Coordinates of C-alpha atoms and ligand atoms in Angstrom, one line a residue:
Chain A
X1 CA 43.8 103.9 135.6
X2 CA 40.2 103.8 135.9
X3 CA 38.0 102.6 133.4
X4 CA 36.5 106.2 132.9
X5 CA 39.8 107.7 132.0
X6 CA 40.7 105.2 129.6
X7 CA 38.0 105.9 127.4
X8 CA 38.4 109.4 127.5
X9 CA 41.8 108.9 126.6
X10 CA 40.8 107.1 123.2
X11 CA 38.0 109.7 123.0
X12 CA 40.8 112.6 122.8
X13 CA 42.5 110.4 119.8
X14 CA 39.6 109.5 117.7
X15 CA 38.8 113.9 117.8
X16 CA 42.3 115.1 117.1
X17 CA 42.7 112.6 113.9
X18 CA 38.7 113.8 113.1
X19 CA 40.2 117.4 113.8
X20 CA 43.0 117.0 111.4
X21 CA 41.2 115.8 108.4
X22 CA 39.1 118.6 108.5
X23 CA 41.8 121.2 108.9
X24 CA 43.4 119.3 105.4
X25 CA 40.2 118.6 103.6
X26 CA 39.4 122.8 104.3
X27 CA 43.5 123.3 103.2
X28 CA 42.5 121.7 99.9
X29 CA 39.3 123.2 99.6
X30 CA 40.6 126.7 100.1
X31 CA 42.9 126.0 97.7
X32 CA 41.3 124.5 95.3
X33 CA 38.8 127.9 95.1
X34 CA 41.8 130.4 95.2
X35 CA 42.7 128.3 92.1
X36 CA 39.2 128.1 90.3
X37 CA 39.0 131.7 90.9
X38 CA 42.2 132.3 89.1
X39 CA 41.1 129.9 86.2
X40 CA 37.5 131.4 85.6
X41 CA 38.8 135.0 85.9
X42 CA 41.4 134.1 83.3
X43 CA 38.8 132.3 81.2
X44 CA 36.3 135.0 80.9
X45 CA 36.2 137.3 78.5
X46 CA 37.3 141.0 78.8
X47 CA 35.7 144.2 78.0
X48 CA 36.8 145.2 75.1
X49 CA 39.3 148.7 75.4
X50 CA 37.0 151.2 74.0
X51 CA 33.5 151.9 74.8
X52 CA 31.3 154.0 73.3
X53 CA 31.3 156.7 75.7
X54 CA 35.0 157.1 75.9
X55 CA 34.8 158.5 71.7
X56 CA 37.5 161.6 71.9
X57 CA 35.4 164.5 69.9
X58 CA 37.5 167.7 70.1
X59 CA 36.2 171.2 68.1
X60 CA 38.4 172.5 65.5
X61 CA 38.9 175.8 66.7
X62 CA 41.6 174.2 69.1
X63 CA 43.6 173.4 66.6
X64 CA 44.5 176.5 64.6
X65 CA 46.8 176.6 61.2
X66 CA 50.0 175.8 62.1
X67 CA 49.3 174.6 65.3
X68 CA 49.4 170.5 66.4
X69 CA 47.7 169.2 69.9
X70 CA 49.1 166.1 71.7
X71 CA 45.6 164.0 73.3
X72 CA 45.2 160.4 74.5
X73 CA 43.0 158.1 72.4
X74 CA 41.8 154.6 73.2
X75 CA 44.7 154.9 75.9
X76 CA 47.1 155.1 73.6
X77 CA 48.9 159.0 72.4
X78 CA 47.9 160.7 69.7
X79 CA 49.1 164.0 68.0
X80 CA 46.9 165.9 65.6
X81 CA 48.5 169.0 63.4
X82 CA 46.9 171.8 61.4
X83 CA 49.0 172.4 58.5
X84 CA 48.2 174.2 54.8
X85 CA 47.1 170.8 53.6
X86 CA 44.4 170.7 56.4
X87 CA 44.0 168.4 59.6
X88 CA 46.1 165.4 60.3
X89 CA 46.6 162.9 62.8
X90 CA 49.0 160.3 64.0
X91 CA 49.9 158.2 66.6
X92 CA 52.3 159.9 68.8
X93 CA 54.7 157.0 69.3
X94 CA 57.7 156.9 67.2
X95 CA 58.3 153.6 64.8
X96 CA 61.8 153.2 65.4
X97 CA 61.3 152.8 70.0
X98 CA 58.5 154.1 70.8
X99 CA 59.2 157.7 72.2
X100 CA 57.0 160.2 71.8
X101 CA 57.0 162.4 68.9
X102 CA 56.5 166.3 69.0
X103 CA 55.6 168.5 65.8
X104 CA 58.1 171.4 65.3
X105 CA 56.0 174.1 64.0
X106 CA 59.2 175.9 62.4
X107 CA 60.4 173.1 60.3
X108 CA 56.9 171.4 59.6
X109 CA 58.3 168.0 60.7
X110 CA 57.6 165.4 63.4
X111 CA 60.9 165.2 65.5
X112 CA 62.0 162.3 67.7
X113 CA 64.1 163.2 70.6
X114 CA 65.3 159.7 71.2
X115 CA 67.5 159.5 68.2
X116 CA 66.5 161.8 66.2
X117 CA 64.2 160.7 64.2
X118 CA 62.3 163.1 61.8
X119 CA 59.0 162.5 59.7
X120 CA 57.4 165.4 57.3
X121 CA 53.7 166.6 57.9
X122 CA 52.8 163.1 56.1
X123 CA 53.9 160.9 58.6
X124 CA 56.8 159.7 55.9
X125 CA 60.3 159.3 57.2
X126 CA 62.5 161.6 56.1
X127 CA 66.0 161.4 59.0
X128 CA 66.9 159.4 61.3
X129 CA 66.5 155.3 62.3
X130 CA 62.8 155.1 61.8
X131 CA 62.0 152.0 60.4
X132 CA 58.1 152.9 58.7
X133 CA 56.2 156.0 58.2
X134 CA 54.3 157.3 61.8
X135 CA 50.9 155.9 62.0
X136 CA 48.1 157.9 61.0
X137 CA 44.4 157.8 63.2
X138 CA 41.5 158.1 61.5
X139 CA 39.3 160.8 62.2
X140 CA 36.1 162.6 60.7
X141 CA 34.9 165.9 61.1
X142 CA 31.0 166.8 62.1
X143 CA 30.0 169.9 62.8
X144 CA 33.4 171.4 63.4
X145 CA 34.0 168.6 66.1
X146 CA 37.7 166.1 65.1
X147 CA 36.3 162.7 66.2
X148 CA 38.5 160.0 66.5
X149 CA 37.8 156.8 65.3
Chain B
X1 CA 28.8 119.0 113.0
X2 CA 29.0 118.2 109.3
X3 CA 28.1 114.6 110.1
X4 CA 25.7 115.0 107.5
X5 CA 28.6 115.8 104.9
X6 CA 30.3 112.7 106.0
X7 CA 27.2 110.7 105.6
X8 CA 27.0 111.6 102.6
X9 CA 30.6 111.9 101.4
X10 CA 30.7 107.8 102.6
X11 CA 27.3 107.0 100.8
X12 CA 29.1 108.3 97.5
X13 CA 32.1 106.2 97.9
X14 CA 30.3 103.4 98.6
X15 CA 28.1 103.5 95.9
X16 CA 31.2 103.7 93.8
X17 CA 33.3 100.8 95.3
X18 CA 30.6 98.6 94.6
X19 CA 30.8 99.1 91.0
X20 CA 35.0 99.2 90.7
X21 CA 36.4 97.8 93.8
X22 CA 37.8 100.9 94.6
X23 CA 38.2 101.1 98.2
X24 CA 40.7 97.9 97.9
X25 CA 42.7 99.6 95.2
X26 CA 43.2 102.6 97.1
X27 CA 43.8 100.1 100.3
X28 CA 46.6 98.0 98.2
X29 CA 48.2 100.9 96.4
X30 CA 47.9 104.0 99.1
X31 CA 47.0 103.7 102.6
X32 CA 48.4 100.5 103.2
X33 CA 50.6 100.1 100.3
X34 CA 54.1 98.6 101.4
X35 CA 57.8 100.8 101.0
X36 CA 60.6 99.7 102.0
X37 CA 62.0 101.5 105.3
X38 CA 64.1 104.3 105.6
X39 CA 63.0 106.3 102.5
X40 CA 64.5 109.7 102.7
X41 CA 63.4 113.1 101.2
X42 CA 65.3 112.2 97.8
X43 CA 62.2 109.4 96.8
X44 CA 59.8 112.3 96.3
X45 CA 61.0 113.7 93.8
X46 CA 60.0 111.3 91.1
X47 CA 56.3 112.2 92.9
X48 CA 57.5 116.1 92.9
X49 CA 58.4 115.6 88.8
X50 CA 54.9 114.7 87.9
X51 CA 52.8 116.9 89.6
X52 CA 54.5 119.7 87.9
X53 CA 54.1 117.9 84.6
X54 CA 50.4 118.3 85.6
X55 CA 50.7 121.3 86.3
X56 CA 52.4 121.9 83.0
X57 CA 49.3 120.1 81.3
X58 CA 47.3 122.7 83.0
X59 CA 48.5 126.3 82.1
X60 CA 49.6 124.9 78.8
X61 CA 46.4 124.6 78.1
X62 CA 44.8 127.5 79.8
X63 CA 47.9 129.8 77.7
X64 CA 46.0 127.5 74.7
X65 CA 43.2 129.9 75.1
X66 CA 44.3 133.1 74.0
X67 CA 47.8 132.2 72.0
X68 CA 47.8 132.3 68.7
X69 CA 50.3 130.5 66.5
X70 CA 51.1 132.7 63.7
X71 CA 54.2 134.9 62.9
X72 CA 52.1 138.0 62.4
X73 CA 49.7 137.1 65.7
X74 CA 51.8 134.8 68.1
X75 CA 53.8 137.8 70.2
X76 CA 51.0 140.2 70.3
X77 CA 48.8 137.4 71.8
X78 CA 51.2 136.9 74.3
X79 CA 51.4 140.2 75.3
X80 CA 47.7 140.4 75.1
X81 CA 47.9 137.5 78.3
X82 CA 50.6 138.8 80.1
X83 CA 49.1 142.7 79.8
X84 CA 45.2 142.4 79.4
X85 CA 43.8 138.7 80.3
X86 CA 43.3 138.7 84.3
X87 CA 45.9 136.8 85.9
X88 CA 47.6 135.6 82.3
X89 CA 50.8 136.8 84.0
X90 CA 50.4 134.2 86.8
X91 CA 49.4 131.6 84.5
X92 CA 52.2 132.2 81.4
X93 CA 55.4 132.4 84.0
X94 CA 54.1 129.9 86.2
X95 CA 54.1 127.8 82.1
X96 CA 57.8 129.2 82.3
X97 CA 59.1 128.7 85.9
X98 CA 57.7 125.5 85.7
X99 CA 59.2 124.3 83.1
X100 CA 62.6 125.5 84.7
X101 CA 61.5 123.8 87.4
X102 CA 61.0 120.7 85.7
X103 CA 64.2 120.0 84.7
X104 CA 65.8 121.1 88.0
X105 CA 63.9 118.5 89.8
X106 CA 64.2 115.7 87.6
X107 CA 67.8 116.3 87.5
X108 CA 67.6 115.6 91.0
X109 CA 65.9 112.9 90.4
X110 CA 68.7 111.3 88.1
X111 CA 71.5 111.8 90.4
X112 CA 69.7 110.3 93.3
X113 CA 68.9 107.4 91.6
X114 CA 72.5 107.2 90.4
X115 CA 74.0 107.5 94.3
X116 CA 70.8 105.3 95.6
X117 CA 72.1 102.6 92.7
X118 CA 68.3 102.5 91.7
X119 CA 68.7 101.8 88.1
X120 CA 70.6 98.4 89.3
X121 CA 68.8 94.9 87.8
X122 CA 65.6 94.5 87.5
X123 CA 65.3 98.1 87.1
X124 CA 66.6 99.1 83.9
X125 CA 64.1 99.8 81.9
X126 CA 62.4 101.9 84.6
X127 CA 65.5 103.6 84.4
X128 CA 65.7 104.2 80.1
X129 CA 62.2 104.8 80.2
X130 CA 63.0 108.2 82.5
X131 CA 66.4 108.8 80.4
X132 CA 63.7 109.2 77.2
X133 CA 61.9 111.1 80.1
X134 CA 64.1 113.7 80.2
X135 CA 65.2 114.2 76.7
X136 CA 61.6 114.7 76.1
X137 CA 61.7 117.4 78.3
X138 CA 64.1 119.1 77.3
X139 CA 62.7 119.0 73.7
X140 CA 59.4 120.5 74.9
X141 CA 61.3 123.2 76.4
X142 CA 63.5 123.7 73.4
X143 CA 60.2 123.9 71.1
X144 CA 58.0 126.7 73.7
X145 CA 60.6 128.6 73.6
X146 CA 60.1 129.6 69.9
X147 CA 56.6 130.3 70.4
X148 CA 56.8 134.0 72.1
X149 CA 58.2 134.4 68.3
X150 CA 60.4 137.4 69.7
X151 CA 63.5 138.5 68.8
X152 CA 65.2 136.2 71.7
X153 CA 63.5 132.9 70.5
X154 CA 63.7 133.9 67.3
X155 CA 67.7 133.9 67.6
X156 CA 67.9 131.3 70.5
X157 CA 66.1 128.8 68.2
X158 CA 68.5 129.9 65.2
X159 CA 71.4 129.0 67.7
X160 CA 70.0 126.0 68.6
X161 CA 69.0 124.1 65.4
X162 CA 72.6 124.8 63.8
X163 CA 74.0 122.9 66.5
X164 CA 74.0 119.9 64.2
X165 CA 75.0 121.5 61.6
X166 CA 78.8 120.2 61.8
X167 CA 78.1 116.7 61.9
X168 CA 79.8 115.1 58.5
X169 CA 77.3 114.6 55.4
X170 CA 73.7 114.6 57.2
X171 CA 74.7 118.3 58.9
X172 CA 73.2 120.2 56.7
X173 CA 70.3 118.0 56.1
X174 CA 69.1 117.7 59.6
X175 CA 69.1 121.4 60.4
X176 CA 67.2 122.1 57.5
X177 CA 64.5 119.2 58.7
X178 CA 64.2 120.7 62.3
X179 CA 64.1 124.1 60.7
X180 CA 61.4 123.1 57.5
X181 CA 64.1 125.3 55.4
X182 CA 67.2 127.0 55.1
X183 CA 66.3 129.6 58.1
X184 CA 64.1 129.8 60.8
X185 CA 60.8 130.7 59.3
X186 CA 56.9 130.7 59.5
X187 CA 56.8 126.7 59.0
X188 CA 59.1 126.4 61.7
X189 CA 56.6 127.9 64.2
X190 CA 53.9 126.1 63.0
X191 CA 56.1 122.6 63.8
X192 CA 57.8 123.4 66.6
X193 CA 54.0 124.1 68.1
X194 CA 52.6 121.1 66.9
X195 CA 55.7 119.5 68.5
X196 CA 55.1 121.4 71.6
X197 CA 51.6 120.8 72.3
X198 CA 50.4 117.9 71.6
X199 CA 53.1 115.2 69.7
X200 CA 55.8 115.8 73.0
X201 CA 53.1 115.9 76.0
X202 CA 51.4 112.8 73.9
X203 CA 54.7 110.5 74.1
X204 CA 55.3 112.0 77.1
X205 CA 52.0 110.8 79.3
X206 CA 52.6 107.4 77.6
X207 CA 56.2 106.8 78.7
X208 CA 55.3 108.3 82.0
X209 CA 52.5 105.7 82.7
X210 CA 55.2 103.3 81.8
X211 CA 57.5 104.6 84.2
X212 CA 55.0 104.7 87.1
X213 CA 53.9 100.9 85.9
X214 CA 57.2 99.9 86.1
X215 CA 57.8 101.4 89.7
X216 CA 54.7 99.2 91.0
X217 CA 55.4 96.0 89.4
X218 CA 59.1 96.0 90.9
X219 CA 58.2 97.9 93.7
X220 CA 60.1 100.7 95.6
X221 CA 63.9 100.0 95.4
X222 CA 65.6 100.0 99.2
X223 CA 67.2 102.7 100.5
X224 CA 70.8 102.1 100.4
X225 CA 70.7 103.3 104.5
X226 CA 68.9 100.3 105.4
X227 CA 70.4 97.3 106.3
X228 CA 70.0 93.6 104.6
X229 CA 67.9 92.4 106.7
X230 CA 64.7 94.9 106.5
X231 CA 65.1 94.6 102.3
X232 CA 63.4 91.1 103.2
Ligands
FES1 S1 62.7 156.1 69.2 FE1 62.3 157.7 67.8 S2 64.2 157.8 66.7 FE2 64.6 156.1 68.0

């Protein structure tokens, strides 16, 4: 073997072990910023649900007397009814699982299909496995517009 | 091509082994740090145990940042992290699988130890030292998992702290220590987290270092493969 080839022999060595610690140190590196991304992402804060803009405002004309009107608010359901004691509104999600809750214009009540639950136009229980009275929204009216709060 | 970097990189370490000595130490306890031969898959799992205890250490205490221990707050906040808080799902159930995890692998750890005869003279105190280990561990398990506050850790824990209850004359009175009453209750929560966070993790890093001191002073115990003549 030549002198020449020799060398280049060693050469070939000294670059795959150079090769090979950069290949791990860049491993550990990419790790490392998958898993800094991961932590500063958790670590910041979020935006809070609700922004300004998203404010439901609905007029009053759609609701009329007896009638009740099912809308989403702050992502969450709501359901507003028109009875003789005025406007009302509560969340839509039953207190006993968490279905949905429909007013039945006929009987004035709130009626769970789940396991039949039923609430009266106050959100009080009044049949049925429901732990706590539905929750009411608050809501004000301006210029004939229900805004939700 | 990033000779530069190198430069650099070698410059900083150099600057630092002057003013600890560290390049020896890493020499005499890494790179050219002596085991005996024939070590088999079964030695890394004492290695494997610790750097999910780190990692333990780690999302514990990112979870730290948004849970709130309180009866009225602490499952809402989780669900806040698992539902809301980027990636709090990644970081809460890798908390959860880890701890799973944990006790798998240090389980391991105790049976090979047993087979390999590992715990045999001078080691026995290496060996108690990682029996307190793992009792440890499984109390910090025991206490997170009351700290969801939800009905299943609610009853779990309500299982698990009348366990004693049998025992003849102090029953009774060392349920109602673990529990800070006669049921489960709002003090209980507050304990078990103390417990959980700091008091556990605390003995926990101590005995470790012990552990890990231990295993340098007396070295690597041979594998039970090799023959008489390489333990020399
Ligand atoms: S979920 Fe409404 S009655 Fe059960």
């Amino acid at each position: 073997m030549s002198d020449d080839l020799k060398s280049e022999v060693v050469n070939t060595g000294t670059n795959r072990r150079r090769f090979l610690q950069w290949t791990l140190g860049g491993l550990l590196f990419g790790g490392f910023v998958v898993a800094a991304n991961v932590v500063l992402r958790y670590l910041m804060p979020t935006p809070p649900r609700l922004e300004k803009a998203d404010e439901v405002a609905i007029p009053v004309s759609q609701i009329p007397p007896g009638s009740s009107l099912m809308l989403k608010h702050q992502g969450s359901p709501v359901l507003a009814v028109h009875t003789d004691q005025g406007i009302s509104a509560f969340s839509a999600v039953c207190t006993h699982l968490g279905c949905l809750v429909k007013w039945m214009p006929g009987e004035k009540i709130f009626y769970c299909p789940c396991h039949a639950g039923k609430f009266d136009s106050t959100g009080q229980v009044v049949a049925g496995p429901p732990p706590e009275p539905l929750h009411p929204v608050k809501f004000e009216i301006v210029d004939d517009n229900i805004i939700f709060l | 091509m990033f000779s530069w970097l190198s430069d650099l990189i070698d410059r900083f370490i150099d600057w630092v082994h002057y003013r600890t000595g560290i390049k020896d130490i890493v020499k005499e306890q890494i790179t050219e740090y002596r085991v005996p031969p024939k070590l088999n898959k079964w030695y890394s799992l004492g290695g494997l145990s610790l750097f999910i205890f780190g990692l333990q250490l780690v999302t514990g205490v990112l979870l730290l940042a948004y849970y709130v221990p309180s009866t009225e707050s602490a499952f809402s906040s989780i669900q806040r992290i698992m539902l809301e808080i980027p990636y709090g799902w990644l970081v809460r159930l890798s908390h959860a699988a880890g701890s799973h995890m944990m006790i798998i692998i240090i389980l391991l750890h105790m049976v090979s130890v047993i087979f390999m005869g590992s715990y045999k003279k001078p080691r026995e105190m290496t060996w108690l030292s990682g029996c307190a280990l793992i009792l440890l561990t499984l109390a910090i398990c025991f206490t997170g998992y009351l700290l969801p506050w939800s009905q299943l850790s609610y009853w779990a824990t309500t299982v698990a702290t009348s366990i004693p209850e049998p025992i003849p004359v102090i029953g009774p009175f060392l349920v109602k220590l673990v529990r800070g009453g006669d049921h489960i209750n709002p003090d209980t929560l507050n304990r078990f987290f103390a417990l959980h966070v700091i008091v556990i993790p605390a003995v926990m890093l101590a005995l470790v270092g012990f552990h890990l001191f231990l295993v340098r002073v007396l070295g690597i115990s041979g594998s039970p493969d090799s023959k008489p003549e390489d333990q020399e």
